[in-house]
Tab-separated table of C-alpha atoms in Angstrom:
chain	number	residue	atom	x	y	z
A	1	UNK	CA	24.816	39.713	65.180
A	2	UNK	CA	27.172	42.572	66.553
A	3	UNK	CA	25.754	45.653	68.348
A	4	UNK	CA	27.547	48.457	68.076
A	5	UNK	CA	28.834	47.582	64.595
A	6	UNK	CA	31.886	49.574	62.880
A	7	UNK	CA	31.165	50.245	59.281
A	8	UNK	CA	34.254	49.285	56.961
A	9	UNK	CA	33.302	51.952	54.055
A	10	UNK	CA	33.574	49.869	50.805
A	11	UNK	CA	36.399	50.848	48.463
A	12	UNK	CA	33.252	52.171	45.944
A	13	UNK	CA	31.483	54.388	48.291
A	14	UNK	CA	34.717	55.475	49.289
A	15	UNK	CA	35.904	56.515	45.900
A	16	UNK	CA	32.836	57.517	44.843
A	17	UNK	CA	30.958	59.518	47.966
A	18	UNK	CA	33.877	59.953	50.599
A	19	UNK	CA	36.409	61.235	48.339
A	20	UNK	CA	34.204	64.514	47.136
A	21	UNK	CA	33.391	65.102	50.341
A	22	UNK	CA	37.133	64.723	51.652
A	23	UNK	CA	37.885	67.321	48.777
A	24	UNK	CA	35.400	69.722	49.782
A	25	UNK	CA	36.399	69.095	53.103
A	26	UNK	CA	39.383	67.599	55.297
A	27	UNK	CA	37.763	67.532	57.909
A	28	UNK	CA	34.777	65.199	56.339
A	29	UNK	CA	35.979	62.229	58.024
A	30	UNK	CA	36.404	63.410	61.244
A	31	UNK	CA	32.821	65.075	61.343
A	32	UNK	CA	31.460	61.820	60.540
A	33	UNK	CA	33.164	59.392	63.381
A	34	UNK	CA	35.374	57.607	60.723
A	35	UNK	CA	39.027	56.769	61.347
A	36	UNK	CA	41.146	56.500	58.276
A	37	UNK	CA	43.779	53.192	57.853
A	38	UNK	CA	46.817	52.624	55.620
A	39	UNK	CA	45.311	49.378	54.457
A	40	UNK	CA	42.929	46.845	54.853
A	41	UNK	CA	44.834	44.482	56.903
A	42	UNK	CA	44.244	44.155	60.854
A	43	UNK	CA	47.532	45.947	61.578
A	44	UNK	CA	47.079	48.688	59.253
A	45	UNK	CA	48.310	51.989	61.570
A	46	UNK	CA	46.218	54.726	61.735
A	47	UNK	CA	46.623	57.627	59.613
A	48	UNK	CA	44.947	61.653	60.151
A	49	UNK	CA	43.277	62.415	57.292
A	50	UNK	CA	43.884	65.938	57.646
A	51	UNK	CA	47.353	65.159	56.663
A	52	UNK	CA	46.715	64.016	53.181
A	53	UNK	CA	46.350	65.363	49.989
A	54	UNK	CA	42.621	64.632	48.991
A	55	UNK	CA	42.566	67.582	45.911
A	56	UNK	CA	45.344	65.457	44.131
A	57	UNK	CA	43.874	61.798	45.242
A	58	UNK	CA	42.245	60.324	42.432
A	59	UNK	CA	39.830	57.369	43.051
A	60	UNK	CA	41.932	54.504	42.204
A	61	UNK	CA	43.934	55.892	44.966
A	62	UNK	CA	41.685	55.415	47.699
A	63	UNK	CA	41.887	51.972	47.550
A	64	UNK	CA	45.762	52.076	49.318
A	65	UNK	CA	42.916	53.140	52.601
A	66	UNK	CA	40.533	51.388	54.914
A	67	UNK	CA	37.816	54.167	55.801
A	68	UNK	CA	36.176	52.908	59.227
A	69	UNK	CA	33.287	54.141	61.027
A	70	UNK	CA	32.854	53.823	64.503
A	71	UNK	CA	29.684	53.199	66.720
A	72	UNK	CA	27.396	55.413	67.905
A	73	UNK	CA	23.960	56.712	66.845
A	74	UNK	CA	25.712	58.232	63.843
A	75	UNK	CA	26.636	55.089	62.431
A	76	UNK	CA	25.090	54.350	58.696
A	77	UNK	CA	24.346	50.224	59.902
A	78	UNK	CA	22.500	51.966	62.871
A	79	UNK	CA	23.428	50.448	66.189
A	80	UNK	CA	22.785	46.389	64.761
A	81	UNK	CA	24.295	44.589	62.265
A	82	UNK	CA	22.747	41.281	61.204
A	83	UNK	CA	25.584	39.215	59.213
A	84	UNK	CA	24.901	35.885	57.208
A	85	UNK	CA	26.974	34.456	54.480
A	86	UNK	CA	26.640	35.299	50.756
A	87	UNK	CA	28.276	36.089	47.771
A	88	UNK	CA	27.064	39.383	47.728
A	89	UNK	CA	28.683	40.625	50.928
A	90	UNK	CA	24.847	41.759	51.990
A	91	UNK	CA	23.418	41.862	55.210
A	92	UNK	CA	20.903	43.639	57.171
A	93	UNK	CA	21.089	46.129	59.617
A	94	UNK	CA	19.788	48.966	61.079
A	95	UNK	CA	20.279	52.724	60.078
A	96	UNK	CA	20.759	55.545	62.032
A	97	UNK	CA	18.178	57.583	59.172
A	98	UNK	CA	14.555	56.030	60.590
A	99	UNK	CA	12.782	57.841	58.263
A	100	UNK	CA	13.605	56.604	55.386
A	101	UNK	CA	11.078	53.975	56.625
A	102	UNK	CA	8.488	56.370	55.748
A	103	UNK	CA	8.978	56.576	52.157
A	104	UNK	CA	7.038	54.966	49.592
A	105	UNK	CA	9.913	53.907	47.074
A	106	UNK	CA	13.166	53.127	48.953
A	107	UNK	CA	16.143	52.022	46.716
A	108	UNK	CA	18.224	54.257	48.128
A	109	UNK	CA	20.667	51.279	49.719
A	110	UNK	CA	24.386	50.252	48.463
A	111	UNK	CA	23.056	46.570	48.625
A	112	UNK	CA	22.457	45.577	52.203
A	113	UNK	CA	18.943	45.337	53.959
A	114	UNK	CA	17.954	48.108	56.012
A	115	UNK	CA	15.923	46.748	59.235
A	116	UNK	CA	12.903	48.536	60.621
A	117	UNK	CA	12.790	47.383	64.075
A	118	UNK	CA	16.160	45.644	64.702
A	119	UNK	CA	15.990	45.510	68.632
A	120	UNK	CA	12.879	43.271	68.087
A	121	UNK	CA	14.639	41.261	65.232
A	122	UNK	CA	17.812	40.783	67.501
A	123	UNK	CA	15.805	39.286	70.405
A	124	UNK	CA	13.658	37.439	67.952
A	125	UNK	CA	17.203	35.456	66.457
A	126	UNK	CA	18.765	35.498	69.754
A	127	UNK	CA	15.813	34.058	72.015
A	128	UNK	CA	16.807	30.165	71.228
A	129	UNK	CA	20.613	30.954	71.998
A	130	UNK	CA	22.748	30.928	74.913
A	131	UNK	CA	23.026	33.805	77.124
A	132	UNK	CA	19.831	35.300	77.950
A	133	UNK	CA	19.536	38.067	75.454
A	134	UNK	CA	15.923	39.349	76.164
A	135	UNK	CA	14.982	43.098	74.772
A	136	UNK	CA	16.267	44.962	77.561
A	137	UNK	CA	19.987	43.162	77.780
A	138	UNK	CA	20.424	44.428	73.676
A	139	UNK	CA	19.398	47.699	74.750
A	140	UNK	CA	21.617	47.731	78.065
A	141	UNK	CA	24.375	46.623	75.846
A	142	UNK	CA	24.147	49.111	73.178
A	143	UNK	CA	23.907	51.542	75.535
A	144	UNK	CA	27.653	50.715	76.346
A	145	UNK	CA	28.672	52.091	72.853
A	146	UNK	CA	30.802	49.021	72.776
A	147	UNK	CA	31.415	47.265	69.733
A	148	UNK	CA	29.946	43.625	70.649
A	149	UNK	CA	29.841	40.446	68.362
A	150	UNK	CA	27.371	37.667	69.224
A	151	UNK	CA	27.939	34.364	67.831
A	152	UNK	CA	24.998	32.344	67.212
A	153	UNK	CA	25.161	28.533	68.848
A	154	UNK	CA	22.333	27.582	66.630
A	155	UNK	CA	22.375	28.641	63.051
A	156	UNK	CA	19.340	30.057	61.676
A	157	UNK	CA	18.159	29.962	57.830
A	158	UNK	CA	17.649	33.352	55.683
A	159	UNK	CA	15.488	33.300	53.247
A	160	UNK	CA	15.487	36.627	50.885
A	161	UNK	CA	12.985	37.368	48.221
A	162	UNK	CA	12.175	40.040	45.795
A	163	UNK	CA	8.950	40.656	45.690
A	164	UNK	CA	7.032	42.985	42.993
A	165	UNK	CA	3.191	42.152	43.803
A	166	UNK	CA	1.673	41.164	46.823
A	167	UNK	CA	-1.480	41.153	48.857
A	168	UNK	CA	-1.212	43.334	51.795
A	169	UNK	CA	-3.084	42.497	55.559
A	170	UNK	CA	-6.120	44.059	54.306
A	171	UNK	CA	-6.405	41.435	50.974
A	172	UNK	CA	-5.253	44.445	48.261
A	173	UNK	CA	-3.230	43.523	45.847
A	174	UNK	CA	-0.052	45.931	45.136
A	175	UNK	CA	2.369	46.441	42.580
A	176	UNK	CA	5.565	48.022	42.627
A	177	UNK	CA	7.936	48.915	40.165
A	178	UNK	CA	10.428	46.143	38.911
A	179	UNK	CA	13.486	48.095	40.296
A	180	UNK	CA	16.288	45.596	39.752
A	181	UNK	CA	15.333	43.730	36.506
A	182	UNK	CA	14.103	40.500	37.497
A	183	UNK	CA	10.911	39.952	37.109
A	184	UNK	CA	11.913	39.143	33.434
A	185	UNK	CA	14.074	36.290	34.823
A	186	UNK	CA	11.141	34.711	36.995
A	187	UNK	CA	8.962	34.981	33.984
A	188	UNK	CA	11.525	32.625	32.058
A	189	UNK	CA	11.811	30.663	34.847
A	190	UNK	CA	7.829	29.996	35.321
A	191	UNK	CA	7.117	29.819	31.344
A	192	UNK	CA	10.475	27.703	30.730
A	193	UNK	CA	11.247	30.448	28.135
């Protein structure tokens, strides 16, 4: 878990989303609490981004930069970030845009798992580890703005499903659209087709 979580932009977003912006704008990045780096590696030096030439940069170019975001309320992975491995480079988090929450169909996401109540989530995963992390010491630490990994001492499973139809609290059952293809693959897999 890390509170306070920086946001390494992905190389696609960045091509894709940062880079009109940056062309529209020099000052995009700035604006948005993201620090621009000559590289992905941990000694990259920082660069302004007001000194570069974003109407000539194609995408392809923007992968010679690391595009950072720091903490703060403004943050796209809100103020927690829940990591676990996978192949996918997913992992939940919170978002600074709550009411998105409120919206009936929400695809919206690069990938990763937007959490609805990650304060409660945190103290949930944290309870059985070391150091005392109750409700109020996540909020008293985010509070700090400062960007703070916590290890876990026990491991805890993830289990992530796709779900299409479901019965809700109230014994309805609801259907949603098959967004991402694969409720052809479970079918094969239940039918051995």
């Amino acid at each position: 878990i890390t509170l306070n979580p920086y946001w390494n932009i992905p190389p696609s977003i960045a091509q894709n989303e940062e880079l009109p912006n940056l062309q529209k704008d020099p000052n995009y990045l700035e604006k948005q609490h993201v620090r621009l780096f000559a590289g992905w590696s941990a000694d990259a030096r920082e660069i302004d981004s007001k000194y570069v030439d974003w109407k000539n940069m194609s995408p392809a170019g923007m992968d010679q930069f690391k595009l950072r975001q720091d903490p703060g309320a403004w943050n796209a992975l809100g103020q927690i970030k829940f990591d676990f491995p996978n192949q996918y480079d997913i992992y939940l988090h919170d978002t600074a845009a709550q009411n998105l929450f409120s919206r009936t169909q929400r695809d919206f996401s690069h990938g990763c798992i937007r959490v609805s109540d990650p304060i409660k989530l945190a103290a949930f995963v944290l309870s059985s580890q070391a150091g005392g992390w109750t409700p109020e010491k996540i909020m008293n630490s985010i509070k700090e703005n400062k960007n703070t990994p916590i290890r876990l001492s026990q491991p805890m499973p993830i289990y992530i499903t796709y779900q299409t139809a479901w019965v809700d609290k109230n014994g309805m059952i609801c259907f949603k659209d098959d967004i991402y293809g694969m409720d052809k693959e479970l079918l094969k897999a239940l039918y051995n087709e």
